[in-house]
Amino acid sequence: MNTRLQLRGMTIEVQHLASAHPAPDAPPLIFLHEGLGSISMWRDFPQRVADATGCAAVVYSRHGYGQSTPLSAPRDVRYMHEEALSMLPALLDALDIEKPFLLGHSDGGSISLIHAGGAGRELSGVIVMAPHVFVEEVALSNIRLADEAYRMGDLRSRLARHHRDVDSAFRGWNDIWLHPAFRDWNIEGYLPAISCPILAIQGEDDEYGTMEQLERIALGARDVELVKLADCRHSPHKDQPEAVIASIASFVADLLNN
């Protein structure tokens, strides 16, 4: 079921998915998409995860994405902090959700980690796929290529199917990542305060980050399980869906059964 939530003067697109095999008293999974993502770009992955884990899924398009309110101004360097520490808590309160699992991809993974370490709220667990905790040149190089593909190739037309305002979605991500002030962005300081278990998944062929991202999460946080996938790029849930879903289902089952 898709709904529209009025939140802090903005319309936020939200999707609620029930599990085909609901687990008693299981908390929901909150899905946080990548820097160019939306509800529709997850495709059937949230439903598959809900069915495999027994948890209901709540999927939403952040401000500037999908059918949510487009941006009215350029993003700030701390846009992921704002989402993690202000917008996400407001959304959880509006939906009366307590102690959820967070499942984030790329920017969504970073937002999940900031929320877990800085929002002061209890979580059942955090699952991150290809998260960023610091900025690497490999990411910036490929974000520059994405800008070229958007201006000169077919990336704009492909993204336009998923976003109410495709320029808002793309420029809001691309421009701030390539801003000189973003080069020093780093969220490692949030990791020691994360009290819940973390499952961190990354592809060995990730074009936006090296395995140093996962290694720093394991070094900084107290309870981390790493999954490194061969033959997998920046979107593990698309390149290796079976392995990813199996890892998530095992992680969630262990926590629900303890």
PDB file of C-alpha atoms in Angstrom, residues 65-183:
ATOM      1  CA  TYR A  65      13.233  11.764  -4.623  1.00  0.00           C
ATOM      2  CA  GLY A  66      10.498   9.617  -6.128  1.00  0.00           C
ATOM      3  CA  GLN A  67       7.076  11.194  -5.732  1.00  0.00           C
ATOM      4  CA  SER A  68       8.061  13.078  -2.579  1.00  0.00           C
ATOM      5  CA  THR A  69       8.358  16.870  -2.562  1.00  0.00           C
ATOM      6  CA  PRO A  70      11.266  17.994  -4.792  1.00  0.00           C
ATOM      7  CA  LEU A  71      14.113  20.078  -3.427  1.00  0.00           C
ATOM      8  CA  SER A  72      13.635  23.827  -3.357  1.00  0.00           C
ATOM      9  CA  ALA A  73      17.320  24.625  -2.729  1.00  0.00           C
ATOM     10  CA  PRO A  74      20.713  22.918  -3.128  1.00  0.00           C
ATOM     11  CA  ARG A  75      21.602  20.315  -0.529  1.00  0.00           C
ATOM     12  CA  ASP A  76      23.955  21.061   2.341  1.00  0.00           C
ATOM     13  CA  VAL A  77      27.055  18.976   3.123  1.00  0.00           C
ATOM     14  CA  ARG A  78      25.190  17.643   6.170  1.00  0.00           C
ATOM     15  CA  TYR A  79      22.128  16.488   4.222  1.00  0.00           C
ATOM     16  CA  MET A  80      22.549  12.888   5.383  1.00  0.00           C
ATOM     17  CA  HIS A  81      22.840  14.072   8.991  1.00  0.00           C
ATOM     18  CA  GLU A  82      19.612  16.036   8.583  1.00  0.00           C
ATOM     19  CA  GLU A  83      17.842  12.966   7.237  1.00  0.00           C
ATOM     20  CA  ALA A  84      19.214  10.686   9.954  1.00  0.00           C
ATOM     21  CA  LEU A  85      18.753  12.935  12.959  1.00  0.00           C
ATOM     22  CA  SER A  86      15.652  14.935  12.041  1.00  0.00           C
ATOM     23  CA  MET A  87      13.557  13.564   9.170  1.00  0.00           C
ATOM     24  CA  LEU A  88      13.862   9.851   9.950  1.00  0.00           C
ATOM     25  CA  PRO A  89      12.937  10.299  13.640  1.00  0.00           C
ATOM     26  CA  ALA A  90       9.956  12.418  12.572  1.00  0.00           C
ATOM     27  CA  LEU A  91       8.842   9.728  10.113  1.00  0.00           C
ATOM     28  CA  LEU A  92       9.150   6.967  12.717  1.00  0.00           C
ATOM     29  CA  ASP A  93       7.146   9.037  15.195  1.00  0.00           C
ATOM     30  CA  ALA A  94       4.455   9.794  12.610  1.00  0.00           C
ATOM     31  CA  LEU A  95       4.121   6.077  11.835  1.00  0.00           C
ATOM     32  CA  ASP A  96       4.328   5.107  15.545  1.00  0.00           C
ATOM     33  CA  ILE A  97       7.296   2.785  14.920  1.00  0.00           C
ATOM     34  CA  GLU A  98       9.608   1.777  17.736  1.00  0.00           C
ATOM     35  CA  LYS A  99      12.836  -0.245  17.657  1.00  0.00           C
ATOM     36  CA  PRO A 100      12.843  -1.027  13.903  1.00  0.00           C
ATOM     37  CA  PHE A 101      15.512  -2.604  11.768  1.00  0.00           C
ATOM     38  CA  LEU A 102      17.103  -0.094   9.388  1.00  0.00           C
ATOM     39  CA  LEU A 103      18.122  -1.333   5.942  1.00  0.00           C
ATOM     40  CA  GLY A 104      20.020   1.187   3.876  1.00  0.00           C
ATOM     41  CA  HIS A 105      21.842   1.174   0.546  1.00  0.00           C
ATOM     42  CA  SER A 106      24.720   3.581  -0.235  1.00  0.00           C
ATOM     43  CA  ASP A 107      23.595   7.038   1.042  1.00  0.00           C
ATOM     44  CA  GLY A 108      20.776   5.199   2.814  1.00  0.00           C
ATOM     45  CA  GLY A 109      23.349   3.030   4.562  1.00  0.00           C
ATOM     46  CA  SER A 110      25.248   6.087   5.732  1.00  0.00           C
ATOM     47  CA  ILE A 111      22.015   7.652   6.991  1.00  0.00           C
ATOM     48  CA  SER A 112      21.253   4.442   8.877  1.00  0.00           C
ATOM     49  CA  LEU A 113      24.644   4.524  10.609  1.00  0.00           C
ATOM     50  CA  ILE A 114      24.323   8.202  11.558  1.00  0.00           C
ATOM     51  CA  HIS A 115      20.846   7.567  12.985  1.00  0.00           C
ATOM     52  CA  ALA A 116      22.026   4.503  14.913  1.00  0.00           C
ATOM     53  CA  GLY A 117      24.954   6.373  16.425  1.00  0.00           C
ATOM     54  CA  GLY A 118      23.458   9.809  16.905  1.00  0.00           C
ATOM     55  CA  ALA A 119      19.670   9.819  17.236  1.00  0.00           C
ATOM     56  CA  GLY A 120      19.528   8.295  20.713  1.00  0.00           C
ATOM     57  CA  ARG A 121      16.855   5.803  19.678  1.00  0.00           C
ATOM     58  CA  GLU A 122      16.742   2.071  20.200  1.00  0.00           C
ATOM     59  CA  LEU A 123      17.041  -0.104  17.097  1.00  0.00           C
ATOM     60  CA  SER A 124      16.733  -3.857  16.610  1.00  0.00           C
ATOM     61  CA  GLY A 125      19.593  -3.877  14.131  1.00  0.00           C
ATOM     62  CA  VAL A 126      21.160  -2.085  11.176  1.00  0.00           C
ATOM     63  CA  ILE A 127      21.751  -3.592   7.732  1.00  0.00           C
ATOM     64  CA  VAL A 128      23.870  -1.547   5.333  1.00  0.00           C
ATOM     65  CA  MET A 129      24.750  -2.294   1.710  1.00  0.00           C
ATOM     66  CA  ALA A 130      27.667  -0.410   0.125  1.00  0.00           C
ATOM     67  CA  PRO A 131      27.628   2.327   2.780  1.00  0.00           C
ATOM     68  CA  HIS A 132      30.000   5.306   2.885  1.00  0.00           C
ATOM     69  CA  VAL A 133      31.676   6.399   6.110  1.00  0.00           C
ATOM     70  CA  PHE A 134      34.266   8.610   4.401  1.00  0.00           C
ATOM     71  CA  VAL A 135      34.847   9.984   0.897  1.00  0.00           C
ATOM     72  CA  GLU A 136      37.128   8.112  -1.495  1.00  0.00           C
ATOM     73  CA  GLU A 137      38.492   9.294  -4.824  1.00  0.00           C
ATOM     74  CA  VAL A 138      37.043   6.220  -6.562  1.00  0.00           C
ATOM     75  CA  ALA A 139      33.571   7.440  -5.594  1.00  0.00           C
ATOM     76  CA  LEU A 140      34.202  10.978  -6.810  1.00  0.00           C
ATOM     77  CA  SER A 141      35.636   9.743 -10.120  1.00  0.00           C
ATOM     78  CA  ASN A 142      32.532   7.700 -10.850  1.00  0.00           C
ATOM     79  CA  ILE A 143      30.192  10.459  -9.677  1.00  0.00           C
ATOM     80  CA  ARG A 144      31.878  12.723 -12.242  1.00  0.00           C
ATOM     81  CA  LEU A 145      31.191  10.060 -14.873  1.00  0.00           C
ATOM     82  CA  ALA A 146      27.565   9.926 -13.738  1.00  0.00           C
ATOM     83  CA  ASP A 147      27.308  13.679 -14.305  1.00  0.00           C
ATOM     84  CA  GLU A 148      28.576  13.199 -17.857  1.00  0.00           C
ATOM     85  CA  ALA A 149      26.132  10.338 -18.452  1.00  0.00           C
ATOM     86  CA  TYR A 150      23.283  12.487 -17.144  1.00  0.00           C
ATOM     87  CA  ARG A 151      24.131  15.444 -19.380  1.00  0.00           C
ATOM     88  CA  MET A 152      25.114  13.561 -22.530  1.00  0.00           C
ATOM     89  CA  GLY A 153      23.760  10.018 -22.269  1.00  0.00           C
ATOM     90  CA  ASP A 154      20.480   8.317 -21.398  1.00  0.00           C
ATOM     91  CA  LEU A 155      20.800   8.400 -17.587  1.00  0.00           C
ATOM     92  CA  ARG A 156      18.370  11.317 -17.277  1.00  0.00           C
ATOM     93  CA  SER A 157      15.649   9.557 -19.264  1.00  0.00           C
ATOM     94  CA  ARG A 158      16.107   6.327 -17.295  1.00  0.00           C
ATOM     95  CA  LEU A 159      15.879   8.121 -13.943  1.00  0.00           C
ATOM     96  CA  ALA A 160      12.904  10.234 -15.051  1.00  0.00           C
ATOM     97  CA  ARG A 161      10.652   7.169 -14.813  1.00  0.00           C
ATOM     98  CA  HIS A 162      11.237   7.079 -11.063  1.00  0.00           C
ATOM     99  CA  HIS A 163      11.256  10.723  -9.945  1.00  0.00           C
ATOM    100  CA  ARG A 164       8.646  13.459  -9.930  1.00  0.00           C
ATOM    101  CA  ASP A 165      11.453  15.991 -10.583  1.00  0.00           C
ATOM    102  CA  VAL A 166      14.422  14.135 -12.027  1.00  0.00           C
ATOM    103  CA  ASP A 167      16.713  17.189 -12.063  1.00  0.00           C
ATOM    104  CA  SER A 168      16.029  17.785  -8.371  1.00  0.00           C
ATOM    105  CA  ALA A 169      16.906  14.178  -7.596  1.00  0.00           C
ATOM    106  CA  PHE A 170      20.082  14.030  -9.654  1.00  0.00           C
ATOM    107  CA  ARG A 171      21.518  17.469  -8.976  1.00  0.00           C
ATOM    108  CA  GLY A 172      20.714  17.178  -5.269  1.00  0.00           C
ATOM    109  CA  TRP A 173      22.990  14.142  -5.104  1.00  0.00           C
ATOM    110  CA  ASN A 174      25.644  14.788  -7.730  1.00  0.00           C
ATOM    111  CA  ASP A 175      26.338  18.451  -7.030  1.00  0.00           C
ATOM    112  CA  ILE A 176      26.896  18.105  -3.279  1.00  0.00           C
ATOM    113  CA  TRP A 177      29.110  15.016  -3.599  1.00  0.00           C
ATOM    114  CA  LEU A 178      31.310  16.939  -6.058  1.00  0.00           C
ATOM    115  CA  HIS A 179      31.350  20.133  -3.959  1.00  0.00           C
ATOM    116  CA  PRO A 180      34.842  20.819  -2.546  1.00  0.00           C
ATOM    117  CA  ALA A 181      33.413  21.099   0.975  1.00  0.00           C
ATOM    118  CA  PHE A 182      32.175  17.506   0.802  1.00  0.00           C
ATOM    119  CA  ARG A 183      35.667  16.049   0.406  1.00  0.00           C
TER     120      ARG A 183
END
